[in-house]
Coordinates of C-alpha atoms in Angstrom, one line a residue:
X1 CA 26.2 2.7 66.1
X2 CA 23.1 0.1 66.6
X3 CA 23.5 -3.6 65.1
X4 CA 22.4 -2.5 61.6
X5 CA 24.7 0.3 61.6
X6 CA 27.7 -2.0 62.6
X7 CA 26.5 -4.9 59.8
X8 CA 26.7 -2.1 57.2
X9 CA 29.8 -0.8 58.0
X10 CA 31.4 -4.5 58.1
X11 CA 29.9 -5.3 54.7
X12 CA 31.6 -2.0 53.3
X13 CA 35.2 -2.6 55.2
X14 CA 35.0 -6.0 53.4
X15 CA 33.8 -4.6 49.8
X16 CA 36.8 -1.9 50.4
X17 CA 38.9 -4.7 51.6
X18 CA 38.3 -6.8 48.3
X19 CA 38.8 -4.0 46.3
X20 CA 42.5 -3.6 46.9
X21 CA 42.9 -7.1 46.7
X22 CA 41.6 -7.0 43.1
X23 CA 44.1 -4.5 42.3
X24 CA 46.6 -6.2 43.5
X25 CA 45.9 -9.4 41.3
X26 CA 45.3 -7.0 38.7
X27 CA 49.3 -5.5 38.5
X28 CA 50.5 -9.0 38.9
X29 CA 49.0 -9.9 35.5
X30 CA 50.2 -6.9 34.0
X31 CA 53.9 -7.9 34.9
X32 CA 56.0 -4.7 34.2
X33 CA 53.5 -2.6 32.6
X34 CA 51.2 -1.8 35.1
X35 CA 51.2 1.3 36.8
X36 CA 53.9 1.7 39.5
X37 CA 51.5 3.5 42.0
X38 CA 49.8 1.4 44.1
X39 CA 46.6 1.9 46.5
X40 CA 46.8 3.5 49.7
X41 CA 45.4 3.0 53.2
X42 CA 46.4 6.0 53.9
X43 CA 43.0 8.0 55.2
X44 CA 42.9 11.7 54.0
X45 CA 40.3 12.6 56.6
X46 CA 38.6 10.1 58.9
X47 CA 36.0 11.1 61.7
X48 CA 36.5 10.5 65.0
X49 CA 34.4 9.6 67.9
X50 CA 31.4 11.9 67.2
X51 CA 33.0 14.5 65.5
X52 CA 32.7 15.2 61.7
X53 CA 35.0 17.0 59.3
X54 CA 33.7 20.3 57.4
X55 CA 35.8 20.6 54.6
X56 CA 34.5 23.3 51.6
X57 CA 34.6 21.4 48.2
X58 CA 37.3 24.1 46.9
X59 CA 39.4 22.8 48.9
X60 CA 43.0 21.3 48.1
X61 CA 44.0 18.5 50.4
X62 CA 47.1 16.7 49.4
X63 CA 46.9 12.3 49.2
X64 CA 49.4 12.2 52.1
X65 CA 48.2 14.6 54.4
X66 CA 45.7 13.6 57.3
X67 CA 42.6 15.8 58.8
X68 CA 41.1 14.0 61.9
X69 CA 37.9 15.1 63.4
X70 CA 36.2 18.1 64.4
X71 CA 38.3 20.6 61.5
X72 CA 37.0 23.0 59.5
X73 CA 38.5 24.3 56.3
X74 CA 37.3 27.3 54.4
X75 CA 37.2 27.6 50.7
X76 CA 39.9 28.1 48.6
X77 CA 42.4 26.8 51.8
X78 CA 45.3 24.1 51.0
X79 CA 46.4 21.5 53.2
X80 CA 49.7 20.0 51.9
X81 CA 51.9 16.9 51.7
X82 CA 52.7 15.3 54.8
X83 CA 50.6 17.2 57.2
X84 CA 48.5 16.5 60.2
X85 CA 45.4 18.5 61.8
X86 CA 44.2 16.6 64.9
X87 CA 41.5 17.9 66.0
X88 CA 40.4 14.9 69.1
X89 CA 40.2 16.5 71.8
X90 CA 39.1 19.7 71.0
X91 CA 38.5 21.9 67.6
X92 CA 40.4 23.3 64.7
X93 CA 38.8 25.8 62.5
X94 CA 40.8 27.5 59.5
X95 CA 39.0 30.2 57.4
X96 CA 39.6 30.7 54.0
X97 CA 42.8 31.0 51.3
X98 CA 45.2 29.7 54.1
X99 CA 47.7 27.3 53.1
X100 CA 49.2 24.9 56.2
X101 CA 52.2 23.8 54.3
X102 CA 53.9 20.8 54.2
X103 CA 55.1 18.8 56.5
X104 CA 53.3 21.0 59.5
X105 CA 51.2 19.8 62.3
X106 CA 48.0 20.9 63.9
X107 CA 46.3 19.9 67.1
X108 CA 44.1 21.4 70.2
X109 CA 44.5 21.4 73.7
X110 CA 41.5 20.8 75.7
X111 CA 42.5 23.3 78.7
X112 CA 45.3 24.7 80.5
X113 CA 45.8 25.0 83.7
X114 CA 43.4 27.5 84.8
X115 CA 40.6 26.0 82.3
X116 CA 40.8 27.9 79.4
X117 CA 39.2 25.9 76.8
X118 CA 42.1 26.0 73.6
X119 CA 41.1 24.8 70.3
X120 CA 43.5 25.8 67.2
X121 CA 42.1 29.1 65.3
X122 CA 43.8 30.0 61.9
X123 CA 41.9 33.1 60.1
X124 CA 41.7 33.5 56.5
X125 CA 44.7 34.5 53.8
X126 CA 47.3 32.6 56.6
X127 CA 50.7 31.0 55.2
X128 CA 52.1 28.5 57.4
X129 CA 55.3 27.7 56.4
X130 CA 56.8 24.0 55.6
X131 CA 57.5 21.8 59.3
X132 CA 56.0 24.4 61.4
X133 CA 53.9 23.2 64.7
X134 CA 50.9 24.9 66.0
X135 CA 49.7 23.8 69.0
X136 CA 46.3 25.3 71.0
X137 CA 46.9 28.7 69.5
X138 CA 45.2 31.0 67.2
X139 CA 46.4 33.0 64.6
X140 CA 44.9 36.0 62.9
X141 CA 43.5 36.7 59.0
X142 CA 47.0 37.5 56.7
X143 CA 49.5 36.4 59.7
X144 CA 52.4 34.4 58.1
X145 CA 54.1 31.6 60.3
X146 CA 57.5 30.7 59.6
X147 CA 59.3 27.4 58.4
X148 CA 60.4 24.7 61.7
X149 CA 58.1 27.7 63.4
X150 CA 56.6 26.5 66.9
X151 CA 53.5 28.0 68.5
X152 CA 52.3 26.8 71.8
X153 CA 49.4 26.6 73.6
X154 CA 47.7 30.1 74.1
X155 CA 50.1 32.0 71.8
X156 CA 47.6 34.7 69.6
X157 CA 49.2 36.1 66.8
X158 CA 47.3 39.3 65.8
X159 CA 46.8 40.3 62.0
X160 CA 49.6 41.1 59.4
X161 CA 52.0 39.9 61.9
X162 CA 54.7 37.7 61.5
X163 CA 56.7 34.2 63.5
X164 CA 60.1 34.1 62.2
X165 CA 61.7 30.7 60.8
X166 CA 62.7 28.4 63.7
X167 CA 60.7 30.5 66.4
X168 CA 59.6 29.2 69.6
X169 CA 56.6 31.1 70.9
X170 CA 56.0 30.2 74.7
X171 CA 52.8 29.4 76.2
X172 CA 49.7 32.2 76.5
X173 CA 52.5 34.9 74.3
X174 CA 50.4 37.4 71.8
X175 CA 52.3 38.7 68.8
X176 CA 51.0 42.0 68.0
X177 CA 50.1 43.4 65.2
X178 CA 52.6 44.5 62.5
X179 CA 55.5 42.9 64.3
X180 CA 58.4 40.3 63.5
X181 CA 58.9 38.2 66.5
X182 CA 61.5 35.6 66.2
X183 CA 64.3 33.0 68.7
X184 CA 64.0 31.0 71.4
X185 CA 61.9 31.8 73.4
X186 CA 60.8 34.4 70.3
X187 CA 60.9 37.9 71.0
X188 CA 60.3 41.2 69.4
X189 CA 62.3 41.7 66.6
X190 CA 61.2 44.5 64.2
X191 CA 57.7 46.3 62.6
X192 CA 56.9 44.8 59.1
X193 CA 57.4 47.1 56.5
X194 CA 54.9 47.8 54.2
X195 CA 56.3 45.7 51.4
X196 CA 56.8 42.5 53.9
X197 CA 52.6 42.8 54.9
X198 CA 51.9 42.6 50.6
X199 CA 54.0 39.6 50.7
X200 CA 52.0 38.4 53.2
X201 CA 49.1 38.5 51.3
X202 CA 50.5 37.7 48.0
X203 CA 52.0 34.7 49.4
X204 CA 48.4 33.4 50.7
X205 CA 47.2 33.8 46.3
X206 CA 50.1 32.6 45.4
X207 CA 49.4 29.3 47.2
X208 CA 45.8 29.2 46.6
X209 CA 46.8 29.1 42.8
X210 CA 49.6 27.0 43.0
X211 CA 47.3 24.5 45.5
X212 CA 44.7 24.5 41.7
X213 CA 47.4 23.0 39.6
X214 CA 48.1 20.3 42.3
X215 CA 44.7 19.4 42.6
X216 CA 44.2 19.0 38.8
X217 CA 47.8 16.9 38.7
X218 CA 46.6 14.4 41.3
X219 CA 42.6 13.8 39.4
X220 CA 45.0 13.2 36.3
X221 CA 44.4 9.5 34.7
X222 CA 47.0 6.9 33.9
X223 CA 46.6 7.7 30.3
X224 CA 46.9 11.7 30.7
X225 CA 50.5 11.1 32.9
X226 CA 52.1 8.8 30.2
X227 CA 51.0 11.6 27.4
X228 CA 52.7 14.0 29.3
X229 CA 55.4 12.3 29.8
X230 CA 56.0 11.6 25.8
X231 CA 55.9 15.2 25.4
X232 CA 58.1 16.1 28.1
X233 CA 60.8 13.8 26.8
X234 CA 60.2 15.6 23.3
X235 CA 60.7 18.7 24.5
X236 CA 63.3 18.2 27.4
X237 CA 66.2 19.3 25.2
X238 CA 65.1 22.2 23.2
X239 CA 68.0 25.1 22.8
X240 CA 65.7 28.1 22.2
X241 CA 68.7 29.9 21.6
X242 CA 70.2 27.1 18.9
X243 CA 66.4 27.3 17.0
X244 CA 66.7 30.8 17.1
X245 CA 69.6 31.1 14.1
X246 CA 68.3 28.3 12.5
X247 CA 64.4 30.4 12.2
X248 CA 62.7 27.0 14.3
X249 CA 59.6 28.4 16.4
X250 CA 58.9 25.4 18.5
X251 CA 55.4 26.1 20.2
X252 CA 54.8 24.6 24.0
X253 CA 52.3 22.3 24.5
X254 CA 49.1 23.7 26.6
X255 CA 49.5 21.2 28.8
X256 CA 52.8 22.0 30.0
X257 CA 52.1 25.6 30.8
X258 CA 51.0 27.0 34.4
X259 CA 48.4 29.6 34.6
X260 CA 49.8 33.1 34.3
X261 CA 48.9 33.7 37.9
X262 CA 50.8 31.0 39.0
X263 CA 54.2 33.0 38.8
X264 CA 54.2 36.5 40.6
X265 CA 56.3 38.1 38.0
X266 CA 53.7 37.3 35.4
X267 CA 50.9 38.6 37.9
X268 CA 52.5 41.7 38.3
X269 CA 53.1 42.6 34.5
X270 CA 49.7 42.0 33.7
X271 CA 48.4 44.5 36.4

């Protein structure tokens, strides 16, 4: 960055900087009516070094979560609350209608021992369950990674297979195709049945639908969260069975419904 670059970024850090203080002068003299959620310095994604961020515009990527980078997300792909995707020292790329659920973490190595270059690879339709950690690995389209699951560097998990909850996979292990593989260290378990690889992929919708609602709730103005809260409060204690004898047809406010492909049952009756 020459001397012009650095001037313009210093005039921006102190437009930003003034910005937040504004806000903060600006609850003070709304006392107790302001509204309770403040400004973050939290950075979504930041660049690092020389490397830049490729994130599609579908996209959901939750306020607390962190991408750092060279990372690359595909469309329709969720990044949830809480979670980190390093990618420093080496690259992350994660195709498309994957969700990396809360809580997880994702990072690179640069080499192992015997110079094996190990970025962090997630194919498209992937669930990765809340807390998991994948670490220099890479993980085939429609895999599903369990909860508190661990992958370490130079694990490959083949297609349509699965890491049990709480599994350890040791260094440079592959997980073939169609298998469960849980413990620790993880170890063949089981094939998947045939019902266990839909879930898999109806998991990876499921998410990408649910991932649309939370992106509309967090674009939601201050104005559109207090309405919906009226209306909540109105409707919190309706007895549908109560308004049934007495002939009341109470009718739910659009705003409080959820798509009908958000819930699986719903899905399924309408194919």
């Amino acid at each position: 960055m020459g001397t012009l670059g650095k001037a313009i970024y210093a005039v921006g850090f102190w437009i930003r900087e003034t910005g937040q203080a504004l806000d903060r002068l600006g609850c003070r003299l709304q006392g107790s009516y302001h509204f309770q959620e403040q400004l973050s310095r939290h950075r979504t994604l930041m660049n690092i070094f020389d490397k830049a961020l490729v994130i599609d515009k579908d996209v959901f990527v939750a306020p607390s979560a962190s991408i750092i980078g060279d990372v690359e997300v595909g469309r329709g792909s969720s990044i949830w609350y809480g979670c980190v995707l390093r990618g420093d020292i080496n690259n992350i790329s994660i195709g498309s209608g994957t969700n990396i659920q809360d809580n997880s973490l994702v990072h690179v190595a640069k080499s192992n021992l015997s110079g094996k270059v190990l970025p962090t690879i997630i194919g498209d339709n992937v669930t990765v369950g809340h807390g998991a950690v994948l670490h220099g690995c890479t993980v085939e389209d429609e895999a599903f990674v369990g909860m508190g699951a661990t992958l370490l560097d130079g694990v490959y998990v083949e297609k349509h297979s699965m890491v049990a909850a709480g599994a350890l996979v040791k260094q440079n292990t592959r997980v073939p195709c169609g298998e469960v593989w849980g413990g620790n260290p993880a170890k063949f378990l089981r094939k998947l049945t045939e019902e266990e690889m839909a879930f898999i992929s109806q998991s990876a919708v499921n998410y990408s639908n649910l991932a649309q609602v939370h992106a509309a709730e967090n674009v939601k103005s201050f104005d559109e969260i207090e309405f919906e809260k009226v209306l909540r409060k109105k409707f919190a204690r309706r007895d549908e069975e109560y308004d049934s004898m007495l002939g009341v047809v109470r009718e739910t406010p659009p705003e409080l419904i959820l798509p009908d492909n958000i819930l699986q049952d719903k899905l399924q009756k309408a194919t």
